[in-house]
Tab-separated table of C-alpha atoms in Angstrom:
chain	number	residue	atom	x	y	z
A	442	LEU	CA	2.378	23.543	-14.444
A	443	GLU	CA	-1.242	22.441	-14.335
A	444	ILE	CA	-2.484	25.956	-13.505
A	445	ARG	CA	-0.187	28.194	-15.570
A	446	GLY	CA	0.513	25.886	-18.485
A	447	ALA	CA	3.752	24.237	-19.407
A	448	GLY	CA	4.499	25.791	-22.771
A	449	GLU	CA	5.963	23.402	-25.303
A	450	LEU	CA	6.794	20.797	-22.664
A	451	LEU	CA	3.144	19.740	-22.762
A	452	GLY	CA	1.911	21.727	-25.758
A	453	GLU	CA	0.901	20.719	-29.288
A	454	ASP	CA	4.502	20.758	-30.540
A	455	GLN	CA	5.752	18.556	-27.696
A	456	SER	CA	8.050	15.955	-29.194
A	457	GLY	CA	7.861	13.220	-26.543
A	458	ASN	CA	5.415	10.498	-25.666
A	459	LEU	CA	3.052	12.513	-23.472
A	460	HIS	CA	0.011	11.425	-25.437
A	461	ALA	CA	1.050	7.776	-25.183
A	462	VAL	CA	1.495	7.725	-21.383
A	463	GLY	CA	-1.028	10.347	-20.291
A	464	PHE	CA	-0.625	13.572	-18.331
A	465	THR	CA	-0.742	12.062	-14.814
A	466	LEU	CA	1.846	9.361	-15.465
A	467	TYR	CA	4.035	11.845	-17.335
A	468	MET	CA	3.931	14.223	-14.354
A	469	GLU	CA	4.870	11.375	-11.955
A	470	MET	CA	7.813	10.422	-14.174
A	471	LEU	CA	8.921	14.039	-14.412
A	472	GLU	CA	8.639	14.500	-10.636
A	473	ARG	CA	10.723	11.378	-9.993
A	474	ALA	CA	13.417	12.544	-12.428
A	475	VAL	CA	13.541	16.028	-10.850
A	476	LYS	CA	13.853	14.548	-7.315
A	477	ALA	CA	16.711	12.294	-8.437
A	478	ILE	CA	18.563	15.177	-10.108
A	479	LYS	CA	18.096	17.415	-7.049
A	480	ALA	CA	19.559	14.623	-4.911
A	481	GLY	CA	22.588	14.502	-7.234
A	482	LYS	CA	21.633	11.126	-8.706
A	483	THR	CA	20.971	9.972	-12.237
A	484	PRO	CA	17.300	9.066	-12.706
A	485	ASN	CA	16.804	5.310	-13.086
A	486	LEU	CA	14.230	5.120	-15.838
A	487	ASP	CA	14.062	1.319	-15.755
A	488	GLN	CA	12.886	1.233	-12.133
A	489	PRO	CA	9.108	0.994	-11.610
A	490	LEU	CA	7.598	4.297	-10.523
A	491	GLU	CA	6.612	3.073	-7.117
A	492	LEU	CA	6.665	-0.175	-5.202
A	493	THR	CA	3.128	-1.004	-4.229
A	494	ALA	CA	2.329	-3.955	-2.070
A	495	GLU	CA	-0.561	-6.282	-2.698
A	496	VAL	CA	-2.488	-7.112	0.472
A	497	ASN	CA	-4.916	-10.037	0.558
A	498	LEU	CA	-6.284	-10.723	4.047
A	499	ARG	CA	-9.256	-12.744	2.775
A	500	ILE	CA	-11.689	-10.525	4.633
A	501	SER	CA	-14.344	-8.124	3.428
A	502	ALA	CA	-12.628	-4.751	2.876
A	503	LEU	CA	-14.969	-2.290	1.195
A	504	ILE	CA	-17.334	0.623	1.633
A	505	PRO	CA	-20.832	-0.925	1.776
A	506	ASP	CA	-23.672	0.486	-0.345
A	507	ASP	CA	-25.876	0.979	2.698
A	508	TYR	CA	-23.147	3.026	4.451
A	509	LEU	CA	-22.448	5.299	1.472
A	510	PRO	CA	-25.244	4.889	-1.128
A	511	ASP	CA	-23.963	7.509	-3.612
A	512	VAL	CA	-21.747	5.702	-6.142
A	513	HIS	CA	-19.789	8.849	-7.039
A	514	ASN	CA	-18.920	9.585	-3.392
A	515	ARG	CA	-18.046	5.950	-2.789
A	516	LEU	CA	-15.642	5.904	-5.746
A	517	LEU	CA	-14.180	9.213	-4.602
A	518	MET	CA	-13.534	7.792	-1.129
A	519	TYR	CA	-11.914	4.666	-2.603
A	520	THR	CA	-9.634	6.904	-4.659
A	521	ARG	CA	-8.732	9.082	-1.685
A	522	ILE	CA	-7.984	6.039	0.478
A	523	SER	CA	-5.782	4.494	-2.209
A	524	HIS	CA	-3.863	7.767	-2.643
A	525	ALA	CA	-3.263	8.341	1.089
A	526	GLU	CA	0.493	8.007	1.587
A	527	THR	CA	0.888	8.352	5.352
A	528	ALA	CA	-0.751	7.110	8.541
A	529	ASP	CA	-1.720	10.716	9.356
A	530	ALA	CA	-3.489	11.081	6.012
A	531	MET	CA	-5.336	7.831	6.713
A	532	ASP	CA	-6.370	9.074	10.173
A	533	GLU	CA	-7.679	12.359	8.741
A	534	LEU	CA	-9.641	10.544	6.063
A	535	GLN	CA	-11.103	8.135	8.611
A	536	VAL	CA	-12.205	11.042	10.845
A	537	GLU	CA	-13.713	12.812	7.846
A	538	MET	CA	-15.716	9.731	6.859
A	539	ILE	CA	-17.019	9.308	10.412
A	540	ASP	CA	-18.001	13.002	10.513
A	541	ARG	CA	-19.770	12.863	7.150
A	542	PHE	CA	-21.315	9.391	7.082
A	543	GLY	CA	-21.288	8.012	10.638
A	544	LEU	CA	-19.342	5.272	12.408
A	545	LEU	CA	-17.397	3.022	10.066
A	546	PRO	CA	-18.839	-0.434	9.414
A	547	GLU	CA	-16.511	-3.410	9.891
A	548	PRO	CA	-15.696	-3.874	6.155
A	549	THR	CA	-14.630	-0.207	5.923
A	550	LYS	CA	-12.445	-0.557	9.021
A	551	ASN	CA	-10.886	-3.551	7.275
A	552	LEU	CA	-10.305	-1.438	4.153
A	553	PHE	CA	-8.399	1.158	6.175
A	554	ALA	CA	-6.449	-1.555	8.013
A	555	ALA	CA	-5.475	-3.233	4.732
A	556	HIS	CA	-4.277	0.077	3.280
A	557	ARG	CA	-2.208	0.800	6.400
A	558	LEU	CA	-0.581	-2.623	6.006
A	559	LYS	CA	0.023	-1.864	2.340
A	560	LEU	CA	1.835	1.375	3.209
A	561	ARG	CA	3.993	-0.383	5.806
A	562	ALA	CA	4.767	-3.272	3.492
A	563	ALA	CA	5.761	-0.968	0.613
A	564	ALA	CA	8.101	0.963	2.931
A	565	LEU	CA	9.784	-2.318	3.915
A	566	GLY	CA	10.056	-3.565	0.340
A	567	ILE	CA	7.449	-6.300	0.680
A	568	ARG	CA	5.608	-6.965	-2.581
A	569	LYS	CA	2.765	-9.108	-1.312
A	570	ILE	CA	1.000	-10.064	1.895
A	571	ASP	CA	-1.321	-13.043	1.731
A	572	ALA	CA	-2.937	-14.078	5.028
A	573	GLY	CA	-5.764	-16.481	5.748
A	574	PRO	CA	-7.274	-18.372	8.681
A	575	GLN	CA	-4.263	-20.713	9.090
A	576	GLY	CA	-1.423	-18.284	8.299
A	577	GLY	CA	0.038	-16.926	5.114
A	578	ARG	CA	3.139	-15.538	3.476
A	579	LEU	CA	5.092	-12.382	2.686
A	580	ASP	CA	6.873	-11.915	-0.661
A	581	PHE	CA	9.934	-9.667	-0.500
A	582	ALA	CA	11.091	-7.387	-3.313
A	583	LYS	CA	14.700	-7.625	-4.515
A	584	ASP	CA	15.586	-4.367	-2.763
A	585	THR	CA	13.739	-5.056	0.491
A	586	GLN	CA	14.587	-2.975	3.538
A	587	VAL	CA	14.203	-5.980	5.846
A	588	GLN	CA	17.631	-6.885	7.200
A	589	PRO	CA	18.712	-10.527	6.782
A	590	ILE	CA	19.731	-10.670	10.463
A	591	THR	CA	16.181	-9.690	11.460
A	592	LEU	CA	14.783	-12.583	9.405
A	593	ILE	CA	17.342	-15.006	10.838
A	594	LYS	CA	16.447	-14.030	14.411
A	595	LEU	CA	12.740	-14.408	13.656
A	596	LEU	CA	13.241	-17.840	12.090
A	597	GLN	CA	15.447	-19.020	14.969
A	598	SER	CA	13.153	-17.728	17.701
A	599	GLN	CA	10.002	-19.420	16.341
A	600	PRO	CA	10.968	-22.203	13.903
A	601	ALA	CA	7.552	-23.907	14.149
A	602	GLN	CA	5.773	-20.716	13.138
A	603	PHE	CA	8.062	-19.301	10.396
A	604	ARG	CA	9.976	-20.716	7.444
A	605	MET	CA	11.536	-19.339	4.287
A	606	GLU	CA	10.478	-20.507	0.836
A	607	GLY	CA	13.175	-19.755	-1.656
A	608	GLY	CA	15.058	-16.576	-0.954
A	609	ASP	CA	12.163	-14.158	-1.115
A	610	LYS	CA	9.126	-15.635	0.688
A	611	LEU	CA	8.443	-15.899	4.407
A	612	ARG	CA	5.687	-18.354	5.288
A	613	PHE	CA	3.976	-18.134	8.676
A	614	SER	CA	1.562	-20.476	10.440
A	615	ALA	CA	-0.897	-19.280	13.077
A	616	ASN	CA	-4.545	-19.572	14.056
A	617	LEU	CA	-5.961	-16.407	12.483
A	618	THR	CA	-9.624	-17.297	12.028
A	619	GLU	CA	-10.830	-13.944	13.433
A	620	PRO	CA	-10.324	-11.070	10.960
A	621	ALA	CA	-9.234	-8.581	13.664
A	622	LYS	CA	-6.670	-11.059	14.955
A	623	ARG	CA	-5.370	-11.577	11.397
A	624	VAL	CA	-4.910	-7.834	10.848
A	625	GLN	CA	-3.165	-7.457	14.213
A	626	TYR	CA	-0.878	-10.444	13.576
A	627	VAL	CA	0.290	-9.113	10.200
A	628	SER	CA	0.731	-5.634	11.645
A	629	ASP	CA	2.883	-7.007	14.514
A	630	LEU	CA	4.914	-9.089	12.053
A	631	LEU	CA	5.659	-6.030	9.911
A	632	LYS	CA	6.757	-4.143	13.044
A	633	GLN	CA	9.125	-6.992	13.909
A	634	LEU	CA	10.570	-7.049	10.404
A	635	GLY	CA	11.022	-3.284	10.435
A	636	GLY	CA	13.423	-3.593	13.376
């Protein structure tokens, strides 16, 4: 559609709300509706377009100015990292950055690690990961993929380390003062919750 034009679907006489939502969002909504119809389902227009997880590890996760001085390239890399949807895409992007700009500094490694956690969390239906030096918590979405039995086993196996807050938050306690240890701990926890 972008190359050949979309006729009146996106033309001047288009009678929808394309101008109100913008071309990119409109295309995402259209793609979601087409996928649902192809799968024999009715598109759920009330559902958010995509569950994205918020990841706060309380560590520096960025591309430093001295590693990539050009602002345009830095913003482009941030955009590409945020749009990577698979671990393979993340690996390719990481290799490309090393080839173009040199070995990744620690904050950039943290950025990639945080995005990998974000992808995993979104796939499991976890809305938020908040981890600090003494532990943290996971917030589950209503339609989480984490099985209740998996949570029960986790809580029973390590009651001093894990506890539920309400029906949708898992709090964990651990000594995570080192950033690498914090990333690894959260990654291992997501693996456990994924079954």
